[in-house]
Amino acid sequence: MSKPLPAAVRTHLTALRALLVLTVLLGIAYPLLVTGISQLAFADKANGSIVKVDGKEAGSSLLGQNFNLPKQNPDDPDEAPRPDPQWFQPRPGAYDPKASGASNLGPNSEDLTKTVEERRQAVAAFDGVSPASVPADAVTASGSGLDPHISTAYAREQVDRVAKARDLPADTVRKLVEKYTDGRPLGFLGQPGVNVVLLNKALVEQK
């Protein structure tokens, strides 16, 4: 009759078996199950909500991006970006997923006040409106700096400029804004917003 293993060895063997079983269940089977369910039921969201234009990946509906004119001097890193009048413009921001975040400047910051006023004047001139009518989100970045949504007020302000630049009826562009306006989450949280990435994709599809 074989001699029983020492208690310490039996304890370690039990722990090893538990580790192997849990590794297979939670480290392999469960991730594969969740991945399979997400791919079957929510493939678009599971793969990053990718937006395609003419069959090519153009971004994600979850991440904002800039819609600027090409640089006049591509080799000049200090050249200021110029917004393209043919596109709805997002909130101010670099839209760099590798460096997202807020500036942490408060309402008493002179730098923030100056920047906001400069942006207000620039947006008003670009959209052809009075500086007093420029919405707050047109001159302030979101907390993450990556939000693809703008307010309905800012989207409507841009309708005439976009319609003129694209030679489209203003009513056509206005209907697109309404179509891509998201309601309040759960019906009462926050404010309605317009996804600029999806709205600009819809502009491309206008023939």
Short mmCIF file of C-alpha atoms in Angstrom, two decimals, residues 88 143 160:
data_model
loop_
_atom_site.label_atom_id
_atom_site.label_comp_id
_atom_site.label_asym_id
_atom_site.label_seq_id
_atom_site.Cartn_x
_atom_site.Cartn_y
_atom_site.Cartn_z
CA PHE A 88 -20.11 70.39 -39.81
CA GLY A 143 -14.25 66.74 -20.80
CA ASP A 160 -26.57 77.61 -43.94
#
